[in-house]
């Protein structure tokens, strides 16, 4: 699942994960968890993440390899926020070439969620999440019933450190610099499915479900 920060990758990945009963693997979530627990990986990643830059390919690919070895990935998984560079994508291609899932090859479905710049800014600055269940809200477009409190857990919502305005600009620049070439890499190979991420979330989900259920669907068109 590709897309700029704020495009809705996490929201969609969670929904799709529930629907198919396969895990959502968010490299951002794994890194944040490591930072919170002050693991060796977290110590190496913390400052880079706080600046809004990308963590090294080597660290992230190693982390993804570990995660994909877990039993819950046997039937596949949703990669959310990975790959994010051409080097990561090449690593993933090699990994998938050598790997089977429950005895089968699983060709990846590459989905790019497109959202315009102004909309991204609005979404990122308004984003809040529940520290207990991870549910995502937006103070502008999807507020909780009680301001700043999770509807389900009753916990006080938090704003990610890197959702502050100065870091957001860095993350969007990094996206253009490092991730757009990756989009081009998949597009040139005819493997990219592009979706309009400004549609209502349930319509985006429906389109993603169609793509996953019809993996042979024509890539390269705007779906
Ligand atoms: P996200 O939650 O996907 O917005 O990721 C938050 C931060 O984690 C990013 O700004 C990067 O610093 C780091 N990160 C997440 N995924 C990757 C990745 N695939 N490659 C490098 N850095 C990543």
GROMACS .gro file of C-alpha atoms and ligand atoms in nm:
model
  246
    1UNK     CA    1   0.000   0.000   0.000
    2UNK     CA    2   0.170   0.318  -0.122
    3UNK     CA    3   0.079   0.681  -0.077
    4UNK     CA    4   0.198   1.003   0.080
    5UNK     CA    5   0.180   1.049   0.457
    6UNK     CA    6  -0.187   1.118   0.531
    7UNK     CA    7  -0.319   0.943   0.220
    8UNK     CA    8  -0.513   0.695   0.434
    9UNK     CA    9  -0.288   0.388   0.400
   10UNK     CA   10  -0.318   0.299   0.767
   11UNK     CA   11  -0.695   0.344   0.782
   12UNK     CA   12  -0.748   0.132   0.471
   13UNK     CA   13  -0.492  -0.130   0.572
   14UNK     CA   14  -0.671  -0.183   0.906
   15UNK     CA   15  -1.006  -0.232   0.732
   16UNK     CA   16  -0.868  -0.472   0.473
   17UNK     CA   17  -0.676  -0.662   0.738
   18UNK     CA   18  -0.999  -0.722   0.933
   19UNK     CA   19  -1.180  -0.823   0.619
   20UNK     CA   20  -0.929  -1.090   0.508
   21UNK     CA   21  -0.801  -1.192   0.851
   22UNK     CA   22  -0.442  -1.122   0.751
   23UNK     CA   23  -0.210  -0.889   0.943
   24UNK     CA   24  -0.145  -0.524   0.868
   25UNK     CA   25   0.228  -0.468   0.881
   26UNK     CA   26   0.295  -0.099   0.929
   27UNK     CA   27   0.666  -0.025   0.935
   28UNK     CA   28   0.584   0.312   1.096
   29UNK     CA   29   0.394   0.138   1.381
   30UNK     CA   30   0.672  -0.116   1.436
   31UNK     CA   31   0.931   0.162   1.447
   32UNK     CA   32   0.720   0.374   1.687
   33UNK     CA   33   0.676   0.072   1.913
   34UNK     CA   34   1.054   0.020   1.916
   35UNK     CA   35   1.110   0.388   1.994
   36UNK     CA   36   0.858   0.371   2.281
   37UNK     CA   37   1.032   0.063   2.424
   38UNK     CA   38   1.379   0.213   2.367
   39UNK     CA   39   1.505  -0.100   2.193
   40UNK     CA   40   1.834  -0.088   2.003
   41UNK     CA   41   1.637  -0.043   1.679
   42UNK     CA   42   1.427   0.230   1.840
   43UNK     CA   43   1.737   0.416   1.956
   44UNK     CA   44   1.876   0.413   1.603
   45UNK     CA   45   1.549   0.524   1.445
   46UNK     CA   46   1.424   0.785   1.691
   47UNK     CA   47   1.608   1.099   1.580
   48UNK     CA   48   1.561   1.021   1.210
   49UNK     CA   49   1.187   0.980   1.258
   50UNK     CA   50   1.159   1.298   1.463
   51UNK     CA   51   1.316   1.489   1.174
   52UNK     CA   52   1.065   1.335   0.932
   53UNK     CA   53   1.333   1.152   0.735
   54UNK     CA   54   1.338   0.788   0.632
   55UNK     CA   55   1.506   0.522   0.841
   56UNK     CA   56   1.781   0.331   0.656
   57UNK     CA   57   1.676   0.066   0.404
   58UNK     CA   58   1.891  -0.191   0.580
   59UNK     CA   59   1.719  -0.145   0.916
   60UNK     CA   60   1.371  -0.142   0.771
   61UNK     CA   61   1.420  -0.444   0.541
   62UNK     CA   62   1.565  -0.646   0.829
   63UNK     CA   63   1.267  -0.551   1.043
   64UNK     CA   64   1.020  -0.651   0.770
   65UNK     CA   65   1.198  -0.984   0.711
   66UNK     CA   66   1.162  -1.063   1.083
   67UNK     CA   67   0.797  -0.971   1.082
   68UNK     CA   68   0.716  -1.169   0.764
   69UNK     CA   69   0.864  -1.480   0.924
   70UNK     CA   70   0.581  -1.486   1.182
   71UNK     CA   71   0.320  -1.756   1.140
   72UNK     CA   72   0.033  -1.506   1.099
   73UNK     CA   73   0.179  -1.403   0.759
   74UNK     CA   74   0.137  -1.752   0.612
   75UNK     CA   75  -0.172  -1.647   0.414
   76UNK     CA   76  -0.033  -1.310   0.316
   77UNK     CA   77  -0.031  -0.966   0.473
   78UNK     CA   78  -0.084  -0.599   0.402
   79UNK     CA   79   0.233  -0.396   0.387
   80UNK     CA   80   0.149  -0.044   0.497
   81UNK     CA   81   0.421   0.215   0.439
   82UNK     CA   82   0.666  -0.039   0.297
   83UNK     CA   83   0.837  -0.035   0.052
   84UNK     CA   84   0.913   0.335   0.049
   85UNK     CA   85   1.226   0.346  -0.166
   86UNK     CA   86   1.332   0.172  -0.486
   87UNK     CA   87   1.592  -0.024  -0.288
   88UNK     CA   88   1.326  -0.152  -0.051
   89UNK     CA   89   1.106  -0.253  -0.346
   90UNK     CA   90   1.392  -0.444  -0.508
   91UNK     CA   91   1.462  -0.617  -0.177
   92UNK     CA   92   1.092  -0.710  -0.151
   93UNK     CA   93   1.086  -0.848  -0.507
   94UNK     CA   94   1.381  -1.074  -0.426
   95UNK     CA   95   1.227  -1.179  -0.097
   96UNK     CA   96   0.895  -1.269  -0.262
   97UNK     CA   97   1.073  -1.457  -0.542
   98UNK     CA   98   1.226  -1.685  -0.283
   99UNK     CA   99   0.920  -1.720  -0.060
  100UNK     CA  100   0.593  -1.910  -0.072
  101UNK     CA  101   0.282  -1.846   0.136
  102UNK     CA  102   0.103  -2.162   0.249
  103UNK     CA  103   0.284  -2.339  -0.036
  104UNK     CA  104   0.182  -2.086  -0.302
  105UNK     CA  105   0.340  -1.791  -0.470
  106UNK     CA  106   0.160  -1.469  -0.383
  107UNK     CA  107   0.213  -1.194  -0.639
  108UNK     CA  108   0.197  -0.857  -0.462
  109UNK     CA  109  -0.089  -0.620  -0.545
  110UNK     CA  110   0.061  -0.271  -0.551
  111UNK     CA  111  -0.192  -0.003  -0.462
  112UNK     CA  112  -0.120   0.368  -0.462
  113UNK     CA  113  -0.365   0.597  -0.281
  114UNK     CA  114  -0.356   0.944  -0.436
  115UNK     CA  115  -0.448   1.254  -0.233
  116UNK     CA  116  -0.380   1.620  -0.320
  117UNK     CA  117  -0.132   1.828  -0.119
  118UNK     CA  118  -0.380   2.055   0.061
  119UNK     CA  119  -0.595   1.763   0.164
  120UNK     CA  120  -0.286   1.580   0.296
  121UNK     CA  121  -0.192   1.880   0.509
  122UNK     CA  122  -0.541   1.901   0.655
  123UNK     CA  123  -0.548   1.533   0.734
  124UNK     CA  124  -0.204   1.524   0.894
  125UNK     CA  125  -0.248   1.831   1.113
  126UNK     CA  126  -0.591   1.707   1.232
  127UNK     CA  127  -0.489   1.345   1.288
  128UNK     CA  128  -0.518   1.200   1.639
  129UNK     CA  129  -0.497   0.838   1.750
  130UNK     CA  130  -0.588   0.628   2.048
  131UNK     CA  131  -0.278   0.513   2.236
  132UNK     CA  132  -0.463   0.197   2.348
  133UNK     CA  133  -0.636   0.060   2.036
  134UNK     CA  134  -0.466   0.258   1.758
  135UNK     CA  135  -0.796   0.386   1.616
  136UNK     CA  136  -0.741   0.694   1.401
  137UNK     CA  137  -0.955   1.011   1.422
  138UNK     CA  138  -0.940   1.352   1.259
  139UNK     CA  139  -1.041   1.662   1.450
  140UNK     CA  140  -1.182   1.815   1.129
  141UNK     CA  141  -1.338   1.532   0.934
  142UNK     CA  142  -1.377   1.238   1.174
  143UNK     CA  143  -1.387   1.369   1.530
  144UNK     CA  144  -1.452   1.141   1.828
  145UNK     CA  145  -1.790   1.183   2.005
  146UNK     CA  146  -1.617   1.359   2.297
  147UNK     CA  147  -1.334   1.592   2.198
  148UNK     CA  148  -0.989   1.430   2.224
  149UNK     CA  149  -1.123   1.104   2.376
  150UNK     CA  150  -1.138   0.762   2.205
  151UNK     CA  151  -1.499   0.647   2.146
  152UNK     CA  152  -1.411   0.287   2.230
  153UNK     CA  153  -1.138   0.297   2.492
  154UNK     CA  154  -1.211   0.630   2.663
  155UNK     CA  155  -0.838   0.706   2.647
  156UNK     CA  156  -0.709   1.057   2.575
  157UNK     CA  157  -0.614   1.082   2.208
  158UNK     CA  158  -0.258   1.167   2.113
  159UNK     CA  159  -0.099   1.353   1.825
  160UNK     CA  160   0.206   1.189   1.669
  161UNK     CA  161   0.522   1.393   1.721
  162UNK     CA  162   0.587   1.387   1.349
  163UNK     CA  163   0.237   1.523   1.274
  164UNK     CA  164   0.353   1.870   1.388
  165UNK     CA  165   0.363   2.116   1.101
  166UNK     CA  166   0.739   2.161   1.063
  167UNK     CA  167   0.797   1.783   1.053
  168UNK     CA  168   0.505   1.728   0.815
  169UNK     CA  169   0.676   1.943   0.550
  170UNK     CA  170   0.993   1.736   0.586
  171UNK     CA  171   0.799   1.410   0.551
  172UNK     CA  172   0.624   1.531   0.239
  173UNK     CA  173   0.957   1.640   0.089
  174UNK     CA  174   1.106   1.303   0.173
  175UNK     CA  175   0.809   1.137   0.007
  176UNK     CA  176   0.869   1.329  -0.315
  177UNK     CA  177   1.242   1.265  -0.305
  178UNK     CA  178   1.248   0.896  -0.213
  179UNK     CA  179   0.906   0.744  -0.267
  180UNK     CA  180   0.788   0.901  -0.594
  181UNK     CA  181   1.072   0.725  -0.783
  182UNK     CA  182   0.939   0.401  -0.638
  183UNK     CA  183   0.592   0.479  -0.772
  184UNK     CA  184   0.755   0.527  -1.113
  185UNK     CA  185   0.938   0.194  -1.071
  186UNK     CA  186   0.609   0.007  -1.026
  187UNK     CA  187   0.431   0.211  -1.294
  188UNK     CA  188   0.695   0.134  -1.556
  189UNK     CA  189   0.657  -0.235  -1.478
  190UNK     CA  190   0.279  -0.209  -1.522
  191UNK     CA  191   0.222  -0.321  -1.164
  192UNK     CA  192   0.073  -0.004  -1.016
  193UNK     CA  193  -0.295   0.042  -0.932
  194UNK     CA  194  -0.379   0.405  -0.860
  195UNK     CA  195  -0.684   0.497  -0.654
  196UNK     CA  196  -0.843   0.832  -0.579
  197UNK     CA  197  -0.794   0.864  -0.203
  198UNK     CA  198  -1.017   1.171  -0.181
  199UNK     CA  199  -1.326   0.959  -0.237
  200UNK     CA  200  -1.522   0.864   0.078
  201UNK     CA  201  -1.324   0.601   0.273
  202UNK     CA  202  -1.579   0.323   0.214
  203UNK     CA  203  -1.554   0.372  -0.163
  204UNK     CA  204  -1.176   0.352  -0.146
  205UNK     CA  205  -1.209   0.030   0.057
  206UNK     CA  206  -1.449  -0.118  -0.200
  207UNK     CA  207  -1.202  -0.047  -0.482
  208UNK     CA  208  -0.914  -0.201  -0.288
  209UNK     CA  209  -1.121  -0.512  -0.216
  210UNK     CA  210  -1.193  -0.552  -0.586
  211UNK     CA  211  -0.824  -0.529  -0.667
  212UNK     CA  212  -0.728  -0.786  -0.406
  213UNK     CA  213  -1.002  -1.025  -0.507
  214UNK     CA  214  -0.910  -0.989  -0.875
  215UNK     CA  215  -0.530  -0.983  -0.855
  216UNK     CA  216  -0.509  -1.018  -1.232
  217UNK     CA  217  -0.700  -0.689  -1.275
  218UNK     CA  218  -0.535  -0.465  -1.530
  219UNK     CA  219  -0.269  -0.256  -1.359
  220UNK     CA  220  -0.161   0.072  -1.507
  221UNK     CA  221  -0.510   0.216  -1.532
  222UNK     CA  222  -0.666   0.447  -1.279
  223UNK     CA  223  -0.893   0.208  -1.093
  224LIG     P1  224   0.446   0.628   0.889
  224LIG     O1  225   0.376   0.589   1.015
  224LIG     O2  226   0.431   0.527   0.780
  224LIG     O3  227   0.412   0.768   0.845
  224LIG     O4  228   0.602   0.629   0.924
  224LIG     C1  229   0.655   0.714   1.025
  224LIG     C2  230   0.805   0.727   1.008
  224LIG     O5  231   0.867   0.598   1.022
  224LIG     C3  232   0.851   0.777   0.873
  224LIG     O6  233   0.849   0.918   0.864
  224LIG     C4  234   0.993   0.721   0.866
  224LIG     O7  235   1.082   0.795   0.949
  224LIG     C5  236   0.976   0.584   0.932
  224LIG     N1  237   0.940   0.481   0.832
  224LIG     C6  238   0.823   0.412   0.822
  224LIG     N2  239   0.825   0.324   0.721
  224LIG     C7  240   0.948   0.338   0.663
  224LIG     C8  241   1.011   0.275   0.552
  224LIG     N3  242   0.948   0.183   0.478
  224LIG     N4  243   1.138   0.316   0.522
  224LIG     C9  244   1.202   0.408   0.595
  224LIG     N5  245   1.148   0.471   0.700
  224LIG    C10  246   1.022   0.436   0.735
   0.00000   0.00000   0.00000
